[in-house]
C-alpha cells in the first residue's frame, strides 16, 4: 500500500453545473485540495464569483473534505483598490493570454501592458499562475513564452510565478534560473509525446494545450521529476470535455482525473523513486503556496483494474488500459 499525506492537484478544470458534479468526485477521492482553474463561462474574475465557485466545488466534493484553491481569472483592468480588498481571501491570479486555450477569449490581449498589475500583486504577495504560450507556431509557443517569464521574474523578483503545465526542455531548464519561478507538470506531458496523439490514427483525447511535445522534451520533464526538484508540483490539467465536443469541435483538454494517482504511482514505482511521490504531489506545493489543506491521507492499494471507456459523456485518457494501483474508496460502480 502507498499512503499519501494530503495529496494536491495544483491545476485542474472542474467546469460548472452538471459536468462539475460529475468530475469533482474523481479529484476529491484522490486529492484533498486542488487548484481549480477559473476559465469558466463567465470566468471567475471577481470576489463574488470566486466565493460562489469555491462553495460549488466544495458541495460537489462533500462528504469528503476538500479545499478548492481558485485563482482569479486575470483581467487587465483590475484596480489596486479591488485587489487589496480581495487579497486576504484570494489564492492567486491566473493569466491567460487571450485566445490561447479553452474559454480564454476574455484573457489578456496585450501582455506588455499588465506590469502595473503585477506590481500590485507583488506588493500584496499574490501568486501569479500563467498559461505560458504565445500565438506562434504551436510546437514553439511555450519556448517563445520563456522570454516573457524571464522578464516578469526579473522585474518582479518577489512575485511568485508558476509556469503552468510546462512541456519543453527550454521551460524545464529555465526553472532553475530565478528563485521566484515554479512549475507544474501534467501526467500526460510526462508520459506521452505528440506521436501518441497523431503518429498513428489521430487520438483526439490526447489533444490539449499546450500540445504534446517531442521525446526530448518529455525526457527533460521526466528528468526534472526524477531529480525531485523542489520547485516542481504536480498539476494534472485534467480538462474534461464531452466526447462530442472532442470529436466534432476540436476541444482541447485531456480528462485524466480518474487515473491520476494510479498512473503516477506506476511511473514513480517503475523509475524506482516511489519515495519522492509525496513531495511531488503535496509537500512542494504546500511549501510554495503556504496552504494548509484538510488533514486527510489517501491510500493506493495494489489491485488491477481496467480504465472504463467513458465516464458519462467524457472519455478519459488511458481508456481501456489496465493499471495496477487503485485508489482506496474510489467508486467501483463506475468500472462497469
Ligand atoms: C484547458 C481547458 O479545456 O479548460 N484545455 C487544455 O487543453 N489544457 C485549458 C488549459 O489549461 O489550457
Ligand atoms: Zn489548464
Tab-separated table of C-alpha atoms and ligand atoms in Angstrom:
chain	number	residue	atom	x	y	z
A	1	UNK	CA	0.000	0.000	0.000
A	2	UNK	CA	1.072	3.568	-0.649
A	3	UNK	CA	-0.185	6.245	1.738
A	4	UNK	CA	-0.047	9.850	0.600
A	5	UNK	CA	-0.437	12.594	3.150
A	6	UNK	CA	-2.646	15.446	1.895
A	7	UNK	CA	-2.087	14.961	-1.869
A	8	UNK	CA	-2.829	18.014	-4.017
A	9	UNK	CA	-3.518	18.529	-7.712
A	10	UNK	CA	-2.215	22.016	-8.439
A	11	UNK	CA	-4.018	22.506	-11.783
A	12	UNK	CA	-7.376	21.084	-12.724
A	13	UNK	CA	-10.505	22.178	-14.595
A	14	UNK	CA	-13.735	21.110	-12.947
A	15	UNK	CA	-16.145	23.227	-15.054
A	16	UNK	CA	-19.650	24.064	-13.852
A	17	UNK	CA	-23.066	22.638	-13.034
A	18	UNK	CA	-23.712	19.051	-14.111
A	19	UNK	CA	-20.201	18.494	-15.508
A	20	UNK	CA	-18.701	19.821	-12.274
A	21	UNK	CA	-20.765	17.475	-10.142
A	22	UNK	CA	-19.650	14.532	-12.273
A	23	UNK	CA	-15.911	15.286	-12.297
A	24	UNK	CA	-15.217	16.753	-8.834
A	25	UNK	CA	-15.586	13.383	-7.040
A	26	UNK	CA	-12.729	11.924	-9.135
A	27	UNK	CA	-10.441	14.695	-7.953
A	28	UNK	CA	-11.706	14.707	-4.356
A	29	UNK	CA	-11.248	10.932	-3.964
A	30	UNK	CA	-7.578	11.259	-4.878
A	31	UNK	CA	-6.649	14.711	-3.580
A	32	UNK	CA	-7.542	16.745	-0.508
A	33	UNK	CA	-7.267	20.009	-2.403
A	34	UNK	CA	-6.748	21.282	-5.925
A	35	UNK	CA	-6.139	24.438	-7.881
A	36	UNK	CA	-9.438	24.703	-9.755
A	37	UNK	CA	-8.928	26.910	-12.763
A	38	UNK	CA	-11.201	29.920	-13.332
A	39	UNK	CA	-11.799	29.608	-17.107
A	40	UNK	CA	-15.493	29.002	-16.632
A	41	UNK	CA	-18.269	30.798	-18.516
A	42	UNK	CA	-18.280	33.568	-17.403
A	43	UNK	CA	-14.788	33.413	-15.890
A	44	UNK	CA	-14.207	33.610	-12.147
A	45	UNK	CA	-12.846	37.145	-12.208
A	46	UNK	CA	-14.312	38.842	-9.135
A	47	UNK	CA	-14.744	38.054	-5.464
A	48	UNK	CA	-18.422	37.251	-5.689
A	49	UNK	CA	-17.949	34.575	-8.367
A	50	UNK	CA	-14.876	33.329	-6.567
A	51	UNK	CA	-16.781	32.701	-3.351
A	52	UNK	CA	-19.693	31.076	-5.161
A	53	UNK	CA	-17.350	28.829	-7.161
A	54	UNK	CA	-15.449	27.655	-4.077
A	55	UNK	CA	-18.776	26.710	-2.487
A	56	UNK	CA	-19.977	24.914	-5.625
A	57	UNK	CA	-16.831	22.779	-5.742
A	58	UNK	CA	-16.875	22.019	-2.016
A	59	UNK	CA	-20.515	20.955	-2.209
A	60	UNK	CA	-19.728	18.571	-5.060
A	61	UNK	CA	-16.842	17.032	-3.082
A	62	UNK	CA	-18.893	16.506	0.102
A	63	UNK	CA	-18.828	14.474	2.282
A	64	UNK	CA	-15.099	14.424	1.539
A	65	UNK	CA	-13.217	17.370	2.994
A	66	UNK	CA	-11.679	19.194	0.061
A	67	UNK	CA	-10.102	22.619	-0.453
A	68	UNK	CA	-10.592	24.235	-3.866
A	69	UNK	CA	-7.861	26.818	-4.489
A	70	UNK	CA	-9.324	29.058	-7.162
A	71	UNK	CA	-7.035	31.634	-8.762
A	72	UNK	CA	-8.886	34.660	-10.115
A	73	UNK	CA	-9.033	34.973	-13.912
A	74	UNK	CA	-6.640	37.825	-14.801
A	75	UNK	CA	-8.384	40.940	-16.083
A	76	UNK	CA	-6.245	43.753	-17.394
A	77	UNK	CA	-8.493	46.305	-15.662
A	78	UNK	CA	-8.034	45.081	-12.081
A	79	UNK	CA	-7.528	48.053	-9.766
A	80	UNK	CA	-5.322	48.320	-6.695
A	81	UNK	CA	-8.423	49.024	-4.596
A	82	UNK	CA	-10.245	45.835	-5.535
A	83	UNK	CA	-7.216	43.573	-5.378
A	84	UNK	CA	-6.201	44.988	-1.988
A	85	UNK	CA	-9.690	44.373	-0.649
A	86	UNK	CA	-9.863	40.822	-2.035
A	87	UNK	CA	-6.263	39.734	-1.442
A	88	UNK	CA	-6.674	38.244	2.058
A	89	UNK	CA	-9.180	35.743	0.643
A	90	UNK	CA	-7.536	35.037	-2.705
A	91	UNK	CA	-5.223	32.191	-3.658
A	92	UNK	CA	-3.633	33.899	-6.659
A	93	UNK	CA	-4.379	35.105	-10.168
A	94	UNK	CA	-4.261	33.060	-13.368
A	95	UNK	CA	-3.046	34.764	-16.506
A	96	UNK	CA	-4.297	33.551	-19.867
A	97	UNK	CA	-3.085	35.350	-22.971
A	98	UNK	CA	-6.326	35.967	-24.898
A	99	UNK	CA	-7.376	33.107	-27.150
A	100	UNK	CA	-4.582	30.628	-26.395
A	101	UNK	CA	-6.822	27.926	-24.968
A	102	UNK	CA	-10.356	26.861	-23.961
A	103	UNK	CA	-12.506	29.770	-22.682
A	104	UNK	CA	-9.650	32.272	-22.724
A	105	UNK	CA	-11.170	34.799	-25.132
A	106	UNK	CA	-11.513	37.324	-22.342
A	107	UNK	CA	-7.887	36.815	-21.315
A	108	UNK	CA	-5.156	39.419	-21.597
A	109	UNK	CA	-4.693	40.923	-25.071
A	110	UNK	CA	-1.545	42.928	-24.552
A	111	UNK	CA	0.794	41.186	-22.189
A	112	UNK	CA	3.196	44.155	-22.260
A	113	UNK	CA	0.619	46.334	-20.533
A	114	UNK	CA	-0.048	44.339	-17.380
A	115	UNK	CA	3.096	45.201	-15.435
A	116	UNK	CA	1.287	47.718	-13.175
A	117	UNK	CA	-0.996	44.876	-12.052
A	118	UNK	CA	1.982	42.576	-11.495
A	119	UNK	CA	3.443	45.300	-9.288
A	120	UNK	CA	0.246	45.329	-7.208
A	121	UNK	CA	0.319	41.525	-6.988
A	122	UNK	CA	3.921	41.601	-5.807
A	123	UNK	CA	3.028	44.230	-3.196
A	124	UNK	CA	0.116	42.083	-1.977
A	125	UNK	CA	2.107	38.815	-2.192
A	126	UNK	CA	-0.474	37.312	-4.557
A	127	UNK	CA	0.956	34.441	-6.633
A	128	UNK	CA	0.778	34.609	-10.436
A	129	UNK	CA	-0.136	31.431	-12.316
A	130	UNK	CA	0.489	31.528	-16.043
A	131	UNK	CA	-0.624	29.702	-19.153
A	132	UNK	CA	2.669	30.475	-20.885
A	133	UNK	CA	2.120	30.292	-24.615
A	134	UNK	CA	2.451	32.857	-27.401
A	135	UNK	CA	0.298	32.895	-30.524
A	136	UNK	CA	3.152	31.497	-32.637
A	137	UNK	CA	3.597	28.108	-34.319
A	138	UNK	CA	2.043	25.592	-31.900
A	139	UNK	CA	5.087	23.451	-31.005
A	140	UNK	CA	7.085	26.651	-30.347
A	141	UNK	CA	4.542	28.660	-28.348
A	142	UNK	CA	5.857	27.741	-24.923
A	143	UNK	CA	9.529	28.102	-25.920
A	144	UNK	CA	8.745	31.603	-27.193
A	145	UNK	CA	7.000	32.499	-23.959
A	146	UNK	CA	10.062	31.759	-21.798
A	147	UNK	CA	11.327	35.280	-22.575
A	148	UNK	CA	8.144	36.682	-21.012
A	149	UNK	CA	8.661	34.586	-17.857
A	150	UNK	CA	12.226	35.871	-17.739
A	151	UNK	CA	11.097	39.493	-17.952
A	152	UNK	CA	8.378	39.080	-15.312
A	153	UNK	CA	10.691	37.228	-12.899
A	154	UNK	CA	13.462	39.809	-13.291
A	155	UNK	CA	11.194	42.850	-12.980
A	156	UNK	CA	9.257	41.429	-10.013
A	157	UNK	CA	11.741	39.317	-8.042
A	158	UNK	CA	9.370	38.882	-5.091
A	159	UNK	CA	6.373	37.830	-7.178
A	160	UNK	CA	5.820	34.063	-7.014
A	161	UNK	CA	5.306	32.904	-10.595
A	162	UNK	CA	4.155	29.422	-11.570
A	163	UNK	CA	4.742	28.239	-15.111
A	164	UNK	CA	1.682	26.046	-15.523
A	165	UNK	CA	1.921	22.708	-17.338
A	166	UNK	CA	5.455	23.017	-18.687
A	167	UNK	CA	6.095	20.853	-21.718
A	168	UNK	CA	9.515	21.736	-23.144
A	169	UNK	CA	13.206	21.327	-22.403
A	170	UNK	CA	13.545	25.136	-22.511
A	171	UNK	CA	10.979	25.654	-19.752
A	172	UNK	CA	12.447	22.777	-17.712
A	173	UNK	CA	15.895	24.353	-17.890
A	174	UNK	CA	14.501	27.803	-17.099
A	175	UNK	CA	13.052	26.569	-13.791
A	176	UNK	CA	16.430	26.907	-12.071
A	177	UNK	CA	17.099	30.438	-13.256
A	178	UNK	CA	15.003	32.542	-10.854
A	179	UNK	CA	14.228	31.881	-7.219
A	180	UNK	CA	10.663	33.116	-7.659
A	181	UNK	CA	9.719	30.814	-10.555
A	182	UNK	CA	7.980	27.459	-10.008
A	183	UNK	CA	6.310	24.929	-12.304
A	184	UNK	CA	3.630	22.289	-12.607
A	185	UNK	CA	3.835	19.247	-14.872
A	186	UNK	CA	0.875	17.184	-16.058
A	187	UNK	CA	0.629	13.417	-16.210
A	188	UNK	CA	0.101	13.447	-19.974
A	189	UNK	CA	3.103	15.615	-20.824
A	190	UNK	CA	5.287	13.448	-18.592
A	191	UNK	CA	4.106	10.199	-20.183
A	192	UNK	CA	3.347	10.915	-23.829
A	193	UNK	CA	4.588	12.718	-26.922
A	194	UNK	CA	2.969	14.217	-29.995
A	195	UNK	CA	3.242	10.832	-31.726
A	196	UNK	CA	0.885	9.293	-29.198
A	197	UNK	CA	-1.693	11.823	-30.373
A	198	UNK	CA	-1.100	11.837	-34.118
A	199	UNK	CA	1.746	9.478	-35.059
A	200	UNK	CA	-0.844	6.804	-35.854
A	201	UNK	CA	-4.601	7.257	-36.057
A	202	UNK	CA	-5.446	10.635	-34.529
A	203	UNK	CA	-6.355	10.374	-30.847
A	204	UNK	CA	-8.447	13.447	-30.040
A	205	UNK	CA	-8.469	12.565	-26.336
A	206	UNK	CA	-4.774	13.443	-26.138
A	207	UNK	CA	-5.272	16.797	-27.860
A	208	UNK	CA	-4.606	19.570	-25.366
A	209	UNK	CA	-2.977	22.964	-24.962
A	210	UNK	CA	-0.024	23.126	-24.790
A	211	UNK	CA	0.175	20.276	-27.309
A	212	UNK	CA	2.216	17.190	-26.528
A	213	UNK	CA	5.845	17.619	-27.496
A	214	UNK	CA	8.909	15.625	-28.607
A	215	UNK	CA	10.627	12.669	-26.911
A	216	UNK	CA	13.480	15.023	-26.000
A	217	UNK	CA	11.102	17.479	-24.298
A	218	UNK	CA	9.439	14.636	-22.435
A	219	UNK	CA	12.850	13.344	-21.311
A	220	UNK	CA	13.645	16.801	-19.883
A	221	UNK	CA	10.362	16.790	-17.907
A	222	UNK	CA	10.966	13.256	-16.654
A	223	UNK	CA	14.482	14.240	-15.567
A	224	UNK	CA	13.097	17.113	-13.500
A	225	UNK	CA	10.575	14.812	-11.843
A	226	UNK	CA	13.211	12.141	-11.181
A	227	UNK	CA	15.581	14.727	-9.690
A	228	UNK	CA	12.895	15.512	-7.130
A	229	UNK	CA	13.170	19.193	-7.999
A	230	UNK	CA	11.733	21.127	-5.065
A	231	UNK	CA	10.154	23.875	-7.224
A	232	UNK	CA	8.095	21.355	-9.116
A	233	UNK	CA	4.483	20.484	-8.343
A	234	UNK	CA	2.043	18.033	-9.764
A	235	UNK	CA	-0.752	19.731	-11.702
A	236	UNK	CA	-2.804	17.402	-13.880
A	237	UNK	CA	-4.515	19.970	-16.125
A	238	UNK	CA	-7.307	17.440	-16.275
A	239	UNK	CA	-9.733	19.274	-18.570
A	240	UNK	CA	-12.983	17.426	-19.309
A	241	UNK	CA	-14.981	17.965	-22.489
A	242	UNK	CA	-17.811	15.808	-23.781
A	243	UNK	CA	-16.907	13.150	-26.302
A	244	UNK	CA	-18.941	15.053	-28.885
A	245	UNK	CA	-17.018	18.295	-28.263
A	246	UNK	CA	-13.722	16.404	-28.508
A	247	UNK	CA	-14.659	14.642	-31.730
A	248	UNK	CA	-16.584	17.355	-33.546
A	249	UNK	CA	-15.463	20.716	-32.165
A	250	UNK	CA	-11.765	20.023	-31.667
A	251	UNK	CA	-11.987	20.892	-27.965
A	252	UNK	CA	-8.548	20.972	-26.309
A	253	UNK	CA	-8.058	19.208	-22.989
A	254	UNK	CA	-7.322	15.720	-21.635
A	255	UNK	CA	-9.535	14.170	-18.984
A	256	UNK	CA	-7.062	12.466	-16.691
A	257	UNK	CA	-8.696	12.941	-13.260
A	258	UNK	CA	-9.860	9.320	-12.783
A	259	UNK	CA	-6.406	7.814	-13.394
A	260	UNK	CA	-4.001	10.316	-11.873
A	261	UNK	CA	-2.639	8.752	-8.696
A	262	UNK	CA	-2.667	5.198	-10.094
A	263	UNK	CA	-0.650	6.332	-13.141
A	264	UNK	CA	1.717	8.484	-11.083
A	265	UNK	CA	2.340	5.631	-8.628
A	266	UNK	CA	3.049	3.275	-11.525
A	267	UNK	CA	5.526	5.699	-13.119
A	268	UNK	CA	7.299	6.505	-9.836
A	269	UNK	CA	7.497	2.810	-8.974
A	270	UNK	CA	8.873	1.895	-12.402
A	271	UNK	CA	11.523	4.596	-12.011
A	272	UNK	CA	12.405	3.392	-8.508
A	273	UNK	CA	11.503	6.747	-6.964
A	274	UNK	CA	8.295	5.985	-5.066
A	275	UNK	CA	9.802	7.720	-2.036
A	276	UNK	CA	9.656	11.015	-3.967
A	277	UNK	CA	5.950	10.864	-4.773
A	278	UNK	CA	4.882	12.538	-1.513
A	279	UNK	CA	6.965	15.657	-2.178
A	280	UNK	CA	5.801	15.857	-5.778
A	281	UNK	CA	2.085	15.571	-5.038
A	282	UNK	CA	1.957	17.553	-1.829
A	283	UNK	CA	4.955	18.803	0.144
A	284	UNK	CA	6.388	21.083	-2.544
A	285	UNK	CA	3.026	22.704	-3.217
A	286	UNK	CA	2.277	23.204	0.463
A	287	UNK	CA	5.615	24.917	0.949
A	288	UNK	CA	5.475	27.056	-2.196
A	289	UNK	CA	1.883	28.252	-1.722
A	290	UNK	CA	1.821	28.085	2.113
A	291	UNK	CA	-1.518	26.293	2.010
A	292	UNK	CA	-2.854	24.207	4.844
A	293	UNK	CA	-5.171	21.599	3.293
A	294	UNK	CA	-7.500	19.274	5.211
A	295	UNK	CA	-5.712	16.577	7.242
A	296	UNK	CA	-6.599	13.546	5.191
A	297	UNK	CA	-4.463	10.858	3.627
A	298	UNK	CA	-5.156	8.828	0.503
A	299	UNK	CA	-4.257	5.157	0.146
A	300	UNK	CA	-3.349	3.327	-3.030
A	301	UNK	CA	-3.681	-0.419	-2.959
A	302	UNK	CA	-2.313	-2.997	-5.366
A	303	UNK	CA	-5.265	-4.124	-7.443
A	304	UNK	CA	-5.560	-4.421	-11.209
A	305	UNK	CA	-8.376	-2.522	-12.859
A	306	UNK	CA	-9.265	-1.504	-16.375
A	307	UNK	CA	-9.956	2.148	-17.154
A	308	UNK	CA	-13.544	2.384	-18.459
A	309	UNK	CA	-14.185	3.663	-21.997
A	310	UNK	CA	-16.101	6.672	-20.673
A	311	UNK	CA	-17.431	8.326	-17.562
A	312	UNK	CA	-20.872	9.502	-18.658
A	313	UNK	CA	-20.184	11.567	-21.782
A	314	UNK	CA	-16.463	12.030	-21.049
A	315	UNK	CA	-13.701	9.808	-22.425
A	316	UNK	CA	-10.690	9.608	-20.088
A	317	UNK	CA	-7.061	9.253	-21.117
A	318	UNK	CA	-5.824	5.679	-20.892
A	319	UNK	CA	-9.323	4.295	-21.563
A	320	UNK	CA	-9.073	0.514	-21.802
A	321	UNK	CA	-5.643	0.333	-20.139
A	322	UNK	CA	-5.031	-1.971	-17.190
A	323	UNK	CA	-3.498	-0.183	-14.206
A	324	UNK	CA	-2.056	-1.838	-11.128
A	325	UNK	CA	-2.769	0.719	-8.376
A	326	UNK	CA	-6.266	1.504	-7.156
A	327	UNK	CA	-7.372	4.423	-5.001
A	328	UNK	CA	-8.966	3.089	-1.827
A	329	UNK	CA	-12.525	4.369	-1.609
A	330	UNK	CA	-12.845	5.163	-5.333
A	331	UNK	CA	-16.162	4.324	-6.923
A	332	UNK	CA	-16.040	0.742	-8.213
A	333	UNK	CA	-19.503	1.069	-9.743
A	334	UNK	CA	-18.024	3.299	-12.435
A	335	UNK	CA	-15.945	0.414	-13.769
A	336	UNK	CA	-18.964	-1.408	-15.213
B	1	LIG	C1	-7.917	23.541	-20.803
B	1	LIG	C2	-9.444	23.558	-20.768
B	1	LIG	O1	-10.065	22.791	-21.510
B	1	LIG	O2	-10.005	24.316	-19.971
B	1	LIG	N1	-7.512	22.903	-22.015
B	1	LIG	C3	-6.325	22.330	-22.261
B	1	LIG	O3	-6.111	21.915	-23.393
B	1	LIG	N2	-5.409	22.173	-21.330
B	1	LIG	C4	-7.391	24.922	-20.657
B	1	LIG	C5	-5.903	24.997	-20.441
B	1	LIG	O4	-5.399	24.734	-19.341
B	1	LIG	O5	-5.190	25.317	-21.379
B	2	LIG	ZN1	-5.422	24.048	-17.641
